[in-house]
Coordinates of C-alpha atoms and ligand atoms in Angstrom, one line a residue:
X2 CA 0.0 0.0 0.0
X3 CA 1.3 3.3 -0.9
X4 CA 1.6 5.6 2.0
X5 CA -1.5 8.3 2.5
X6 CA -0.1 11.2 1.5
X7 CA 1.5 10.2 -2.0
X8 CA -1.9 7.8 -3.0
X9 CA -3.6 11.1 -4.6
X10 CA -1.2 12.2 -6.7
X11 CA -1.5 10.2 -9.6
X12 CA -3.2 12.3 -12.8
X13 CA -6.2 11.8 -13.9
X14 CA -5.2 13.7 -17.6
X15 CA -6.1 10.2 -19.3
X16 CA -9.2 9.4 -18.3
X17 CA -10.5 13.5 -18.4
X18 CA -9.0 13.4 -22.2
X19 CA -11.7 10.3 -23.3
X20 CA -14.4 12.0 -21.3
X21 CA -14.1 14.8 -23.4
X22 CA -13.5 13.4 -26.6
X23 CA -16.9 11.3 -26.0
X24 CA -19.3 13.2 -27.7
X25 CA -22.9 12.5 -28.7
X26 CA -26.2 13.8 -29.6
X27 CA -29.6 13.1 -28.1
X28 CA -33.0 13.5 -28.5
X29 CA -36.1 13.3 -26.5
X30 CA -38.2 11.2 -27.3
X31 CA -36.7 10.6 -30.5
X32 CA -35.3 6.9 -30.5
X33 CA -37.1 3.6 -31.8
X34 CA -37.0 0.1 -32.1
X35 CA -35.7 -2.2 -29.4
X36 CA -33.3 -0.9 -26.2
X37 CA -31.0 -3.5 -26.0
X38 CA -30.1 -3.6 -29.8
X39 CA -27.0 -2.8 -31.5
X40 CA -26.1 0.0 -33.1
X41 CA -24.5 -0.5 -36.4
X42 CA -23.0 2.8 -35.4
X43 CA -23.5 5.2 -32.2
X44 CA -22.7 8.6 -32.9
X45 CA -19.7 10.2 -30.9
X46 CA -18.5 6.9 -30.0
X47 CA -17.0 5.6 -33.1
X48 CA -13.5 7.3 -33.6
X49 CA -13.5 9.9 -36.8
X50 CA -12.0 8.3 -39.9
X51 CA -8.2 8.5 -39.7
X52 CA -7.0 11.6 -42.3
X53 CA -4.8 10.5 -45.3
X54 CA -1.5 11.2 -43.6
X55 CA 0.1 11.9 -47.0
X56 CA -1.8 13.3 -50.1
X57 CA -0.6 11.4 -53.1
X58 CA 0.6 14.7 -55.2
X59 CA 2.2 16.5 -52.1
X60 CA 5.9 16.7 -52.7
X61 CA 8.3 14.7 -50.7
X62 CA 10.0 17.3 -48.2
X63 CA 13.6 16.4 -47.1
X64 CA 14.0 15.5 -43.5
X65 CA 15.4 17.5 -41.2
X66 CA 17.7 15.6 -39.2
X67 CA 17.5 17.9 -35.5
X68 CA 13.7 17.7 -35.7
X69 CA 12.0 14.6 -33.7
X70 CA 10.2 12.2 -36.0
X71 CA 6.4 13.3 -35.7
X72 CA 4.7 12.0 -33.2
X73 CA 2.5 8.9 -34.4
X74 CA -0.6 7.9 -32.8
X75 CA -0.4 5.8 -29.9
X76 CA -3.0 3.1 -29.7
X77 CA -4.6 3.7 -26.3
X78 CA -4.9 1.2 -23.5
X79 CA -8.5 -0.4 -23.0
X80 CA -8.5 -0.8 -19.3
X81 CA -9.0 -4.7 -18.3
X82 CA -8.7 -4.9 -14.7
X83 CA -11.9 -3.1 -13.1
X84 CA -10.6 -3.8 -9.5
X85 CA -8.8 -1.2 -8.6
X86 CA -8.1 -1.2 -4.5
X87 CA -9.1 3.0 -3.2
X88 CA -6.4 2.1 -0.8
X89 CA -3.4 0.9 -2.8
X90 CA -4.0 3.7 -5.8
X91 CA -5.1 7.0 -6.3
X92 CA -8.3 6.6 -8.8
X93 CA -9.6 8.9 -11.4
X94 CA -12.4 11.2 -9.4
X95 CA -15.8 11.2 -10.4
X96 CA -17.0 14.7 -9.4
X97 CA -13.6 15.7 -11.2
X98 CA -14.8 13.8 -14.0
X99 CA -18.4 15.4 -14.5
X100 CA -17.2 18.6 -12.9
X101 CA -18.6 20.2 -16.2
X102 CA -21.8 18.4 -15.9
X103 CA -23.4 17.6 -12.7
X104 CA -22.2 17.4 -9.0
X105 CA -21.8 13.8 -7.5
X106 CA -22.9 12.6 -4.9
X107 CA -23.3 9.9 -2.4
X108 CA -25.2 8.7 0.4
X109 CA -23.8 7.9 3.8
X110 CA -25.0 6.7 7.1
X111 CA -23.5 8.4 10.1
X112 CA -21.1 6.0 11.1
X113 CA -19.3 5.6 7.8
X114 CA -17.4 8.3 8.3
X115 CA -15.8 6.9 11.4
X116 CA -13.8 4.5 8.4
X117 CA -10.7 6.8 7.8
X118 CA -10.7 4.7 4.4
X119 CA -14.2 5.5 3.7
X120 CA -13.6 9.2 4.4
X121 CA -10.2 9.5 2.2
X122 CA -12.4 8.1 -0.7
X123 CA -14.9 9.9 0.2
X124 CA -13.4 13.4 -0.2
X125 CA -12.1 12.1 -3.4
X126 CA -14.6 11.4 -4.9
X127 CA -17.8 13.1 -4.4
X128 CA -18.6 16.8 -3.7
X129 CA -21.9 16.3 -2.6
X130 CA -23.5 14.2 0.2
X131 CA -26.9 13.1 1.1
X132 CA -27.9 11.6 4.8
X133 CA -29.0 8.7 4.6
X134 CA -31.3 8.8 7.5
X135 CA -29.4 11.0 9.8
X136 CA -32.2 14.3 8.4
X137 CA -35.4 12.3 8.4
X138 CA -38.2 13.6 10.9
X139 CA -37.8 10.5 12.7
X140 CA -34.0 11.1 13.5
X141 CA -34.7 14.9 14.0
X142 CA -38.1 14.7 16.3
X143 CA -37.7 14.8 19.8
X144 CA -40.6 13.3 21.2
X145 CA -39.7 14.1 24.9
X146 CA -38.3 17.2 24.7
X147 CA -41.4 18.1 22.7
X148 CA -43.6 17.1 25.3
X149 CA -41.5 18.7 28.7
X150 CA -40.7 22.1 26.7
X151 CA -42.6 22.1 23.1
X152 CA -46.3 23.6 22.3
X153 CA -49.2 22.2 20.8
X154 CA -48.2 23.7 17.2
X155 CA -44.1 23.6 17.8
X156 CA -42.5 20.1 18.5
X157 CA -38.9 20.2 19.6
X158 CA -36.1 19.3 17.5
X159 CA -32.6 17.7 17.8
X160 CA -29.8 17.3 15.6
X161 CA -27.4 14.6 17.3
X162 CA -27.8 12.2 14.2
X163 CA -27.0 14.8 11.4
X164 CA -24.0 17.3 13.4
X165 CA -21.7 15.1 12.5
X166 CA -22.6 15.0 9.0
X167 CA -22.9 18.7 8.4
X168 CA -19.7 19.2 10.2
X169 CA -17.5 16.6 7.8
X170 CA -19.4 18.6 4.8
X171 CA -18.1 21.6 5.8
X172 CA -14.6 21.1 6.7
X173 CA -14.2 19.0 3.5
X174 CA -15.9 21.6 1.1
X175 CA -18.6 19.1 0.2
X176 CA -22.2 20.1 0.1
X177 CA -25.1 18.6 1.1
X178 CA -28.7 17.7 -0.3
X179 CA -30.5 17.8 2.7
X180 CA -33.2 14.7 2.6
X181 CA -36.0 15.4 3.5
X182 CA -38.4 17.8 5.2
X183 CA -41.5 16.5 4.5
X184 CA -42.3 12.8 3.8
X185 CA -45.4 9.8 4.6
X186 CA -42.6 7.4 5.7
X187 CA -40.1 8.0 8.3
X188 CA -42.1 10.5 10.4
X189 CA -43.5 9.3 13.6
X190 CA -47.5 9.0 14.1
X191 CA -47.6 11.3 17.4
X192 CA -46.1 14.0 15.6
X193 CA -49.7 14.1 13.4
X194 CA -52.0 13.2 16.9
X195 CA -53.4 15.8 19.2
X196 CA -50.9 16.0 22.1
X197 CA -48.2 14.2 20.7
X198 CA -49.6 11.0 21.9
X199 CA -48.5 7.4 20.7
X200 CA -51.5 5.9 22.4
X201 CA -53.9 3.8 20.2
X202 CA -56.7 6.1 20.4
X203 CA -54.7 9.2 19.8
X204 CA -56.6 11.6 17.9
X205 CA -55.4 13.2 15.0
X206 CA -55.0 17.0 15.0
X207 CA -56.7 19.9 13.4
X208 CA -55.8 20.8 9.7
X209 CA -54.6 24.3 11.5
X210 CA -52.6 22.6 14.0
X211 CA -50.8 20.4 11.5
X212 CA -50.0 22.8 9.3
X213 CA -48.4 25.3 12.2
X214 CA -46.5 22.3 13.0
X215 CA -45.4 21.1 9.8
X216 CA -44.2 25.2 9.1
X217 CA -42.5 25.2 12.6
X218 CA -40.8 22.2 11.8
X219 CA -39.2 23.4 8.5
X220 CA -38.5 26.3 9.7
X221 CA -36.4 24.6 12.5
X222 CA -34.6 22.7 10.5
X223 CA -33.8 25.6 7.9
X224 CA -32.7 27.4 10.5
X225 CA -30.5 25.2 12.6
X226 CA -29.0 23.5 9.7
X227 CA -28.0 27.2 7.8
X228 CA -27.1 28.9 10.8
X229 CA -25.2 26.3 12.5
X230 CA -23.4 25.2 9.1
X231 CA -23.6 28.1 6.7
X232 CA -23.4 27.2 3.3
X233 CA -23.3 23.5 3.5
X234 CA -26.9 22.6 2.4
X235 CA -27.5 23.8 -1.1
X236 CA -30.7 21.8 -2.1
X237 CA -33.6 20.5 0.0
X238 CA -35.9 17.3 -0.7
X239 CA -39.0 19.8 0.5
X240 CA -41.6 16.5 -0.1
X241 CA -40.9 13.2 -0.7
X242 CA -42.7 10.5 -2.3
X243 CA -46.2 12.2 -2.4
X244 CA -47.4 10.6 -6.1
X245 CA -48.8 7.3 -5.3
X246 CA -51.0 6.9 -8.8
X247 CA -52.4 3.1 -7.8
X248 CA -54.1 4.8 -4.5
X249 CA -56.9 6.0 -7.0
X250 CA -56.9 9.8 -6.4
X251 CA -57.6 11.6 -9.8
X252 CA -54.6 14.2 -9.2
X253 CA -52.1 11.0 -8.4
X254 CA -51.5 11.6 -4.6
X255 CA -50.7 9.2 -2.3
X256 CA -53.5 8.8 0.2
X257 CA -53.5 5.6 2.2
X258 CA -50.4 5.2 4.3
X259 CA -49.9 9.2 4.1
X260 CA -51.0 11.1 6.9
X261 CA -49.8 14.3 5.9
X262 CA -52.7 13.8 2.8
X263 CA -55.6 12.4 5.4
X264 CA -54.6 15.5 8.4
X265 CA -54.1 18.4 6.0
X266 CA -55.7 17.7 2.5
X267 CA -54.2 17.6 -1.1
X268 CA -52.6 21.1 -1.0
X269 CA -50.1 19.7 1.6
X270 CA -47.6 19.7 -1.0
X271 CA -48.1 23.5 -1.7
X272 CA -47.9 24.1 1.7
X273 CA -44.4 22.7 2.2
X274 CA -42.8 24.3 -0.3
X275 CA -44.3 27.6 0.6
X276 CA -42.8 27.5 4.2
X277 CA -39.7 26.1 3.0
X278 CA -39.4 29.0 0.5
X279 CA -39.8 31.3 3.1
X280 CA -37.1 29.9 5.5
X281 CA -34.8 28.7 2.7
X282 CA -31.4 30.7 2.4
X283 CA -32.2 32.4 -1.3
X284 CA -29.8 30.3 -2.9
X285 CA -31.1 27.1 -1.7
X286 CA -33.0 25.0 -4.6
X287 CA -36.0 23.5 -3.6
X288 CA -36.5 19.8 -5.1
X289 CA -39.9 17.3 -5.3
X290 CA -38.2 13.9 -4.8
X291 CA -40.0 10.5 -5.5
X292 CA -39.3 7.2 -6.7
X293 CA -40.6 5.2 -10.4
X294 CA -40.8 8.8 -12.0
X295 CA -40.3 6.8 -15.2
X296 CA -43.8 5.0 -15.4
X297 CA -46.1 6.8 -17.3
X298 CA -49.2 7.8 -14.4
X299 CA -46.6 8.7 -11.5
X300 CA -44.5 11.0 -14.5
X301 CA -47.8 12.6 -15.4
X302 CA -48.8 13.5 -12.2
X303 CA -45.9 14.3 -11.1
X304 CA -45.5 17.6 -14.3
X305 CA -49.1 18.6 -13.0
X306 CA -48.0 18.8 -9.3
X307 CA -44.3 21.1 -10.0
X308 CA -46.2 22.9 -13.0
X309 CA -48.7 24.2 -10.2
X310 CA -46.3 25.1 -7.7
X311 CA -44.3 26.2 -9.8
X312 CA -46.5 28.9 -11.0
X313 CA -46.2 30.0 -7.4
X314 CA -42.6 30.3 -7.3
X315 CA -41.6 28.2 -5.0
X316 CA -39.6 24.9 -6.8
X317 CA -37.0 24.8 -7.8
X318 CA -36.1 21.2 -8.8
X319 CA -37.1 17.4 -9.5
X320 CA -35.5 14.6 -7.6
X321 CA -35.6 11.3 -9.6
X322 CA -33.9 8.4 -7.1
X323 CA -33.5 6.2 -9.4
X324 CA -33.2 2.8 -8.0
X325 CA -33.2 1.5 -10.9
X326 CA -33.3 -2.0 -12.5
X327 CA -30.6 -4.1 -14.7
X328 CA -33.4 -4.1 -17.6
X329 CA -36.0 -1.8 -16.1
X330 CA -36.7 1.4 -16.8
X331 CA -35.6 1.0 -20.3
X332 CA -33.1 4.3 -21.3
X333 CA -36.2 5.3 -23.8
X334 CA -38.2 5.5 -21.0
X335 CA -35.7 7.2 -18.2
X336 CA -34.7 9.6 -20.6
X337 CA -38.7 10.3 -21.8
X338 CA -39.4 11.4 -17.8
X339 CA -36.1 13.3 -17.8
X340 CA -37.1 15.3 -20.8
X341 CA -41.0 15.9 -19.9
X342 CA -39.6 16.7 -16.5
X343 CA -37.2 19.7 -18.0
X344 CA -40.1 20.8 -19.7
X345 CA -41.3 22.2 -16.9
X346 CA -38.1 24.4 -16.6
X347 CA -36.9 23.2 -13.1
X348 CA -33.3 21.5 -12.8
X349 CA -33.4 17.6 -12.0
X350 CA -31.2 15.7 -9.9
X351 CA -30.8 12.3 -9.8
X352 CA -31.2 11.8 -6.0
X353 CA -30.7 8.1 -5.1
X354 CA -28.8 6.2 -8.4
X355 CA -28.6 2.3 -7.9
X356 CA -29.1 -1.1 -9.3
X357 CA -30.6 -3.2 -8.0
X358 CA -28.1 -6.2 -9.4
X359 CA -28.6 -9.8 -7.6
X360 CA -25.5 -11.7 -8.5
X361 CA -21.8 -11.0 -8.6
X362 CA -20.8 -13.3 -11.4
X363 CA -18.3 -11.3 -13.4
X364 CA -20.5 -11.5 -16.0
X365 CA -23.1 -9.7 -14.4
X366 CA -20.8 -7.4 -12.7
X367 CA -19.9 -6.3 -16.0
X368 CA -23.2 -5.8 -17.5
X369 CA -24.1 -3.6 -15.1
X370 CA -21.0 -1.5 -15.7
X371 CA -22.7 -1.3 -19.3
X372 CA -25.6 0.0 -17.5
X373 CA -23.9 2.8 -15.8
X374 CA -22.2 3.6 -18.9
X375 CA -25.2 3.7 -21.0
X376 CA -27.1 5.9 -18.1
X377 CA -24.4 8.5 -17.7
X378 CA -23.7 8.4 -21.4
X379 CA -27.4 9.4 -22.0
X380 CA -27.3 12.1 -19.0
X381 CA -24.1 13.5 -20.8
X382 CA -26.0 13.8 -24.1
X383 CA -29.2 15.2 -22.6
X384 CA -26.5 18.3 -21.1
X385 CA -24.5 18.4 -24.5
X386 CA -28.0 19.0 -26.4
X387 CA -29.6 21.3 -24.0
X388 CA -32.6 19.4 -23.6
X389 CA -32.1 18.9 -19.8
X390 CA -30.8 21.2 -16.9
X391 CA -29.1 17.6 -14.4
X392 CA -27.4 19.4 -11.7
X393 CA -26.6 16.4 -9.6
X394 CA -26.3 12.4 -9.8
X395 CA -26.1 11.0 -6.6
X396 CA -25.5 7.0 -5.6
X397 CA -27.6 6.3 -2.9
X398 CA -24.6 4.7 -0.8
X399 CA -21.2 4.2 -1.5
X400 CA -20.3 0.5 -0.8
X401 CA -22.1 -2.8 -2.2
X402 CA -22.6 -4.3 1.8
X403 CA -23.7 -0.8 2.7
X404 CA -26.8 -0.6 0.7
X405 CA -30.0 -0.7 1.8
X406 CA -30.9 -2.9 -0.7
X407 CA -28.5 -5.4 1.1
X408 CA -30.5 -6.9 3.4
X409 CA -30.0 -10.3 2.3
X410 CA -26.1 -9.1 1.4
X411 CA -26.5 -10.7 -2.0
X412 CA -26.9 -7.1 -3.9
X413 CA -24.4 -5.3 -5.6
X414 CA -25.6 -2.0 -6.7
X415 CA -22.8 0.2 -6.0
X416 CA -19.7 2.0 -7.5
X417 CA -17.1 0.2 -5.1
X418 CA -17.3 -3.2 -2.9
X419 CA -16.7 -4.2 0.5
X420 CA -13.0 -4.0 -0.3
X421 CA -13.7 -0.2 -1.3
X422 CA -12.2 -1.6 -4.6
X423 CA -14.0 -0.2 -7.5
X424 CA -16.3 -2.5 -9.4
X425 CA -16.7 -2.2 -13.4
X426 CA -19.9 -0.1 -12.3
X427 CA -17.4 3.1 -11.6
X428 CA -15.4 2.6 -15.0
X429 CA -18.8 2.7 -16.4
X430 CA -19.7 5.8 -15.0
X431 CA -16.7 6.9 -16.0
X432 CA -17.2 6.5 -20.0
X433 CA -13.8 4.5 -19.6
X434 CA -13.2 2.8 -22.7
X435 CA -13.0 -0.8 -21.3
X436 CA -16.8 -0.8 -20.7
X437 CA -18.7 -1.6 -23.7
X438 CA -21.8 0.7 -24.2
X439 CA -23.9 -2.1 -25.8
Ligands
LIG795 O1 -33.6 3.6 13.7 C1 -33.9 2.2 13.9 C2 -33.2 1.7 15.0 O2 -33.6 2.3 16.2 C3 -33.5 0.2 15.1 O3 -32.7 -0.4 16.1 C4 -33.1 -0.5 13.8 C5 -33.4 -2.0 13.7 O4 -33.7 -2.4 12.5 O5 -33.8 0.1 12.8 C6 -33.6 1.5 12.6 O6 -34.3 2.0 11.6 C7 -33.9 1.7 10.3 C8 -33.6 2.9 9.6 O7 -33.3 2.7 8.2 C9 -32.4 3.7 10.2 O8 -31.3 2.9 10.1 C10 -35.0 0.9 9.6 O9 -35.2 -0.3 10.2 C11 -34.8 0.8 8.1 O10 -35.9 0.3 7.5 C12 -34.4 2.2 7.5 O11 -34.2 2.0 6.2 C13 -34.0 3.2 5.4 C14 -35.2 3.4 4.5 O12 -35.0 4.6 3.8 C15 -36.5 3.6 5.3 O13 -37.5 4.1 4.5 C16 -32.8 3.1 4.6 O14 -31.7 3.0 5.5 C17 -32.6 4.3 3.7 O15 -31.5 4.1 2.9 C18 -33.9 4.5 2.9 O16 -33.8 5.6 2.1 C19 -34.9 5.8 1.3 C20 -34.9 7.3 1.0 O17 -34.9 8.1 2.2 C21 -36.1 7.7 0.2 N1 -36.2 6.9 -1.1 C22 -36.2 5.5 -0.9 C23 -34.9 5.1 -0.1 C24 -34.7 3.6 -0.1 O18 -35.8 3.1 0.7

C-alpha cells in the first residue's frame, strides 16, 4: 500500500481526455425500435476516420535531421482490470470527471465516516452528500423534549444524528442535499395526533394545528441546519414520495399510508414548499423527490404537481432516485421522464442512483458497468444537447454491503465493494473505454 499522502497524486489527464473526446447527440423522445439492440454505429462513440497522412501529389520534403520524428498515434490502452483497491492507488475522481456536468454525490450513514478509508475516498470522490437517515423527521423529532418544553403547534427538534454529517461537509468543502423535510414514511404518528400522543386512540389534530406544526418544523430545521453550518446545504428534498398513482386519487396523490394527505388535504404539498421557501437561504433549490418517476401515471402527475407550484414560485427542482433496474426502466423511457420533466423548466437531480443487481458473477458485474455507462452516457447527451438542466447524480450509498438494498447481502448496486475496490460499475460511470456501451 502506498503511503496516505502520496496515494492522490497520480493524474487523472487520461481518463479527463476520453471523457471529453466522448461526444454524442440526443433527442427526446426521438429513439425507436428495441433498447437492447446494437447500433451499427453510435454517434460520438466511433473514432472519426483516420485523415490520409500523406496526399498522393504533395511533394516529398527532405527531413530534417535535429527535428524529432512526428509523433505517431499511440494506440490507447482499453482498461481490463476493473478492481482497482481505493487504498493501494489514487483513482480517477468522479466529481472531477463530470465537474462540467453535474455534482456527485453519495449517500452515507452516520457512522461511515468513522472509516478513515471511507472518508479519504470519500473526499475524493464526491462533492456532494446526502444523509441517509441522519435528516429524516424520525431522527430529528424529539418526542420528549417536545412534550416537557414544546407547544401544541411547535414540537422540539434535535440534531445529534446529522451534526456530525454537516460538520465533515463543511470542513471537506462538500455540500449537502438535505433529505428530507417533508415525507409519509419515516415520520412518527404522534407527531400528526393531538398532544403528541402514541396511544392507540390518539386523535389526529386539526388541519390548523398540522399545518403550524409542519411550518415550525421546516423552519427549524432551515434554520439550525443554515445557521449552525452556513453554506453546507444547497438543495432541500422539501416532499418526498407524495405521487402514489395506484391509491386511486384523480390528481395522483398518495392517500392511504400518508398522513400528511388524510390530516391536511391535497394542498399539503403547496404548503411545504411555501414555508420552505420562506425559511430557505435564497440560494437554496427547492426539489420534489420520488421514486418510479419513469412509469407513465406517477410521471404525469408528477409535471401537473411542479407545474402548479411552480407557478407560485416556490420549486425549484425534481428529484428522480432512481433505483433502478438491470433491464427496467428501459433508457427510452428514463430519458422520456427526464425530458418531460425539464419541460417544466426546473433542474433535475438524480437523487438516489442504484441497481438493483442480484448476483456478482463477473458477467453480471460487467453488465451492469454497461448499464452505468449507458445511463451517464445518456445524462451527458441530454446536457450536450440542452434538452435537460441535471445538476446532480447521486448514488444512494457508496459501498455494495452498505446498501439498503443489502439486506439479504446478496446485492451489488454500488460504484465500489466491501473492499472499497471499484467495481466495473465506476469505469462505467466513467465512460472508460474498457466498458462496452452495448
Ligand atoms: O432507527 C432504527 C433503530 O432504532 C433500530 O434499532 C433498527 C433496527 O432495524 O432500525 C432502525 O431503523 C432503520 C432505519 O433505516 C435507520 O437505520 C429501519 O429499520 C430501516 O428500514 C431504515 O431503512 C431506510 C429506509 O430509507 C426507510 O424508509 C434506509 O436505510 C434508507 O436508505 C432508505 O432511504 C430511502 C430514501 O430516504 C427515500 N427513497 C427510498 C430510499 C430507499 O428506501
Amino acid at each position: 500500500m502506498l503511503p496516505k499522502g502520496l496515494r492522490r497524486k497520480k493524474s487523472s489527464a487520461c481518463f479527463l481526455l476520453a471523457v471529453v473526446l466522448i461526444l454524442g447527440t440526443a433527442g427526446c423522445g426521438g429513439k425507436n425500435g428495441e433498447e437492447e439492440a446494437t447500433p451499427s454505429a453510435e454517434p460520438g462513440i466511433t473514432a472519426p476516420a483516420t485523415e490520409p497522412t500523406e496526399p498522393a501529389s504533395q511533394p516529398t520534403q527532405p527531413e530534417e535531421p535535429t527535428k524529432a520524428a512526428e509523433p505517431t498515434e499511440i494506440p490507447k490502452e482499453v482498461r481490463t482490470n476493473f478492481y482497482v483497491s481505493s487504498l493501494d492507488e489514487e483513482l480517477p475522481s468522479l466529481s472531477e470527471a463530470w465537474k462540467d456536468y453535474f455534482s456527485v454525490g453519495v449517500a452515507l450513514t452516520a457512522n461511515e465516516l468513522n472509516n478513515e478509508f471511507k472518508t479519504d475516498l470519500i473526499v475524493q470522490q464526491f462533492n456532494s452528500m446526502t444523509c441517509g437517515n441522519e435528516m429524516k423527521p424520525d431522527f430529528l423529532l424529539d418526542r420528549a423534549k417536545t412534550l416537557s418544553e414544546g407547544t401544541e403547534t411547535c414540537p422540539v427538534l434535535s440534531f445529534r444524528s446529522c451534526d456530525g454529517m454537516l460538520q465533515f461537509c463543511m470542513d471537506n468543502g462538500i455540500k449537502m442535499r438535505g433529505h428530507t423535510l417533508v415525507w409519509h414514511s419515516q415520520t412518527p404518528d404522534w407527531f400528526f395526533m393531538e398532544g403528541y400522543s402514541n396511544h392507540q386512540d390518539a386523535v389526529f389534530v386539526s388541519r390548523e394545528v398540522m399545518l403550524e406544526r409542519m411550518e415550525n418544523y421546516i423552519r427549524q430545521v432551515m434554520e439550525y441546519v443554515n445557521t449552525t453550518y452556513p453554506g453546507v446545504v444547497y438543495a432541500w428534498d422539501v416532499v418526498n414520495e407524495a405521487i402514489a398513482p395506484g391509491d386511486g386519487e384523480e390528481n395522483g396523490m398518495r392517500v392511504d399510508d400518508s398522513l400528511w394527505y388524510q390530516v391536511i388535504g391535497p394542498d399539503f404539498v403547496e404548503k411545504a414548499f411555501e414555508y420552505a421557501r420562506k425559511y430557505a437561504d435564497p440560494e437554496q433549490k427547492l426539489f420534489y423527490n420520488d421514486f418510479n418517476t419513469y412509469e407513465t401515471s406517477k410521471r404525469i402527475a408528477i409535471v401537473n404537481l411542479v407545474n402548479k407550484i411552480r407557478e407560485q414560485g416556490n420549486i425549484d427542482g425534481i428529484g428522480m432516485q432512481s433505483h433502478i433496474g438491470m433491464s427496467s426502466p428501459t433508457m427510452d423511457d428514463y430519458e422520456t421522464a427526464i425530458c418531460k420533466f425539464a419541460e417544466t423548466g426546473v433542474e433535475i437531480h438524480i437523487t438516489e442512483l442504484d441497481i438493483g443487481l442480484d448476483s456478482d458473477s463477473e458477467e453480471n458485474l460487467l453488465k451492469e458497468g454497461k448499464r452505468y455507462k449507458r445511463l451517464f452516457f445518456l445524462l451527458k447527451n441530454l446536457m450536450d444537447s440542452g434538452k435537460a438542466n441535471i445538476t446532480n447524480v447521486t448514488f444512494w450509498g457508496l459501498t455494495d454491503d452498505g446498501s439498503w438494498l443489502n439486506k439479504d447481502g446478496k446485492r451489488y448496486p454500488l460504484l465500489f465493494n466491501q473492499l472499497l475496490e471499484t467495481k466495473p460499475a465506476f469505469w462505467g460511470v466513467l465512460l472508460d473505454d474498457g466498458i462496452p456501451l452495448y
